[in-house]
Amino acid sequence: METSHIRACTNCVRAKARCSPSTSANAERKCDRCLRMKKTCQPSPPMRRPAHRVIKKSSTNNTSQLEDKLDSLISLLKMNESTTSSRAGYEVPTNSLPLSDPERSSSNLTASVTLGSVSFNATPVSTVNSPSRLDPALEPAAQEAEIYLARFRTDFVKHFPFIVLLPSISAHQLRQERPLLWIAIMTVASSNSTQQITLSKELRGIFAREALVEGTRNMDLLLSILVYTVWDRRFHFSKPILICLVQLAIAVLYDLGLDKPLSKDPALSLLHDLKGTMKPARLYRSPTMEERRALLGCYMLSSVKGTCIRWTAFASECLNMVETEKEFESDALLIQWVKLRRIAESVNSASEAEIVNKAPVVFYLRSLESQLHEFKKNIPLGLAENKTLLTELYTIELSIYEIGLSQTPGVFSDQSSRRMECLWAYFNAIKSWIGVFLSIPPAQYVGFSAPIYSNMTHFFMAVYRLAIFEHPEWDRSLLREHLDISGLLDKAKKNFARVKEEAGLDAGGSRDIDSFTAMATKFEAMKMSWDVISTTTSGSNPAVLNTEVYDFPMGFADEDWLRDWPLE
């Protein structure tokens, strides 16, 4: 066998033995092994190698590979967010993914992963298309946008401080980082009625596309829905959608996992990997202060329509964290407001207890009074005269002492004087709330939140209930002697009529009526109705006429209270 022979013979290949050429002179082209075993030595046939050799690496743990790939994807997203958030100057959660370039409206971020023999294309829920953009013709000018943002900071947030925008953030930066929030602020803070109506309608369409069509889930969408629901007044002139907006905000909050604490359960993480969706924040990090405020704000707003989200130990933890940190001055008001709403929830529970357990509501009255007394004692000095907080405080008092209007037999059977005490406290709460509300300068009405309007509706309903309450122990003439209802309606009408001028609305002219002038018209109609009833009836128990409904252009009432308003 020649030394140039480089292939093993057939026999050595089969035996998986070393094939060495024989050095003997009489080998006759045989290898040592074939010569020794006296076998025919034939070279093995040549094998053709492929042009590109593919080496397949074996995987010992497909799940580990999947997790590595997803971790790489998350790291990439975090790098992108850290770049944008460092320019914006405020916290941007990992699941928020704000866009720093508005031109990237059609970009999608996907990741291909393999689990066993099945492949997934994982598209994070929070990055499915960028937020919808406004028609350039509808966008406020740059100078206008800065004015609207400044007005939002000074006149709006103080009435519902669940959101913080640092003074260093310009309208341009906000538009780059939180485009939906920017549109919402421009809508509610606009000083032009025509522009406000147009933006309001456009924003509702954007919410529908982003939330339902694109499946967007991020802090930008959540905050924009909350801002719009709390401060926009235009959607109330058309179809009532308040409950839909509140429920949409709750759905986004739940999908982002902001209602639950940090979870270390690996099964939940794997579940989202299998779905190919972005992991909620609770699976890999603690919530930010911005997210905690959003949770508390969503709780507050949901309580307006009786669709309150369930208060949990995690919600208490968030409240305690905001109270401990107190990053901003506005946090103090948010904390006190939430605590008051917790007492209001206790009032609702007491009302339900009478129905379910047949226990008298009076049994809970002393406990509720004690809670309210403890709250008043611990109000910070800087908030003792805060009118926003006082309107909420008197609303809770009203809810507690509403039991005095109960006609249920046996409620006050053993405590005859207790009913009069409740009615007197009920009357004083009405008088106090109206006094605080009418003392607020009309220029500040532009920043009134949904809860304030809800409270206003509640108190005018209380006035009417007390005016028609029939009971041997109650003299309805006392209400007319101690409270000038016609006068307070007239004052409310004049205050709302002055808002446009004092707040500088529609300075350049507008073909659409502003919402505050519409409110003034409603109050005028109510005053005329009350005056007619007062002059055409006599005695302590005047008849009540119910022929027409004059309701506010708002969906904040807990019930259609003006359906019973006395109109001729």
mmCIF file of C-alpha atoms in Angstrom, residues 335-337 339-341 343 365 367-386 389-401 424-426 428-430 432-433 436 459:
data_model
loop_
_atom_site.group_PDB
_atom_site.id
_atom_site.type_symbol
_atom_site.label_atom_id
_atom_site.label_comp_id
_atom_site.label_asym_id
_atom_site.label_seq_id
_atom_site.Cartn_x
_atom_site.Cartn_y
_atom_site.Cartn_z
ATOM 1 C CA ILE A 335 -52.915 60.681 50.805
ATOM 2 C CA GLN A 336 -55.642 62.471 52.771
ATOM 3 C CA TRP A 337 -58.104 62.185 49.926
ATOM 4 C CA LYS A 339 -58.036 58.010 53.378
ATOM 5 C CA LEU A 340 -61.359 59.845 53.166
ATOM 6 C CA ARG A 341 -62.472 57.578 50.356
ATOM 7 C CA ILE A 343 -64.059 55.934 55.144
ATOM 8 C CA LEU A 365 -72.966 55.044 62.999
ATOM 9 C CA SER A 367 -67.909 53.695 64.476
ATOM 10 C CA LEU A 368 -68.075 55.883 61.368
ATOM 11 C CA GLU A 369 -68.235 59.025 63.477
ATOM 12 C CA SER A 370 -65.161 57.860 65.354
ATOM 13 C CA GLN A 371 -63.248 57.247 62.122
ATOM 14 C CA LEU A 372 -64.150 60.691 60.816
ATOM 15 C CA HIS A 373 -63.183 62.354 64.102
ATOM 16 C CA GLU A 374 -59.809 60.581 64.050
ATOM 17 C CA PHE A 375 -59.221 61.727 60.479
ATOM 18 C CA LYS A 376 -59.995 65.369 61.290
ATOM 19 C CA LYS A 377 -57.629 65.260 64.249
ATOM 20 C CA ASN A 378 -54.739 64.069 62.049
ATOM 21 C CA ILE A 379 -55.153 66.425 59.082
ATOM 22 C CA PRO A 380 -51.792 68.138 58.416
ATOM 23 C CA LEU A 381 -51.759 71.839 59.261
ATOM 24 C CA GLY A 382 -51.043 72.809 55.674
ATOM 25 C CA LEU A 383 -54.227 71.089 54.474
ATOM 26 C CA ALA A 384 -56.644 72.135 57.206
ATOM 27 C CA GLU A 385 -58.069 74.906 54.968
ATOM 28 C CA ASN A 386 -57.583 73.176 51.623
ATOM 29 C CA LEU A 389 -60.056 68.417 50.750
ATOM 30 C CA LEU A 390 -62.880 70.167 52.624
ATOM 31 C CA THR A 391 -65.376 69.483 49.834
ATOM 32 C CA GLU A 392 -64.491 65.803 50.083
ATOM 33 C CA LEU A 393 -64.662 65.855 53.883
ATOM 34 C CA TYR A 394 -68.166 67.341 53.930
ATOM 35 C CA THR A 395 -69.238 64.818 51.301
ATOM 36 C CA ILE A 396 -68.250 61.970 53.634
ATOM 37 C CA GLU A 397 -70.126 63.630 56.499
ATOM 38 C CA LEU A 398 -73.188 63.875 54.303
ATOM 39 C CA SER A 399 -72.965 60.179 53.439
ATOM 40 C CA ILE A 400 -72.669 59.194 57.091
ATOM 41 C CA TYR A 401 -75.657 61.204 58.320
ATOM 42 C CA TRP A 424 -78.970 68.468 61.964
ATOM 43 C CA ALA A 425 -75.516 67.089 61.070
ATOM 44 C CA TYR A 426 -76.802 66.379 57.565
ATOM 45 C CA ASN A 428 -74.739 71.417 58.539
ATOM 46 C CA ALA A 429 -72.738 69.291 56.077
ATOM 47 C CA ILE A 430 -74.841 70.699 53.219
ATOM 48 C CA SER A 432 -70.644 73.850 54.988
ATOM 49 C CA TRP A 433 -70.031 72.265 51.601
ATOM 50 C CA VAL A 436 -66.736 76.213 50.654
ATOM 51 C CA PHE A 459 -75.120 68.075 47.581
#
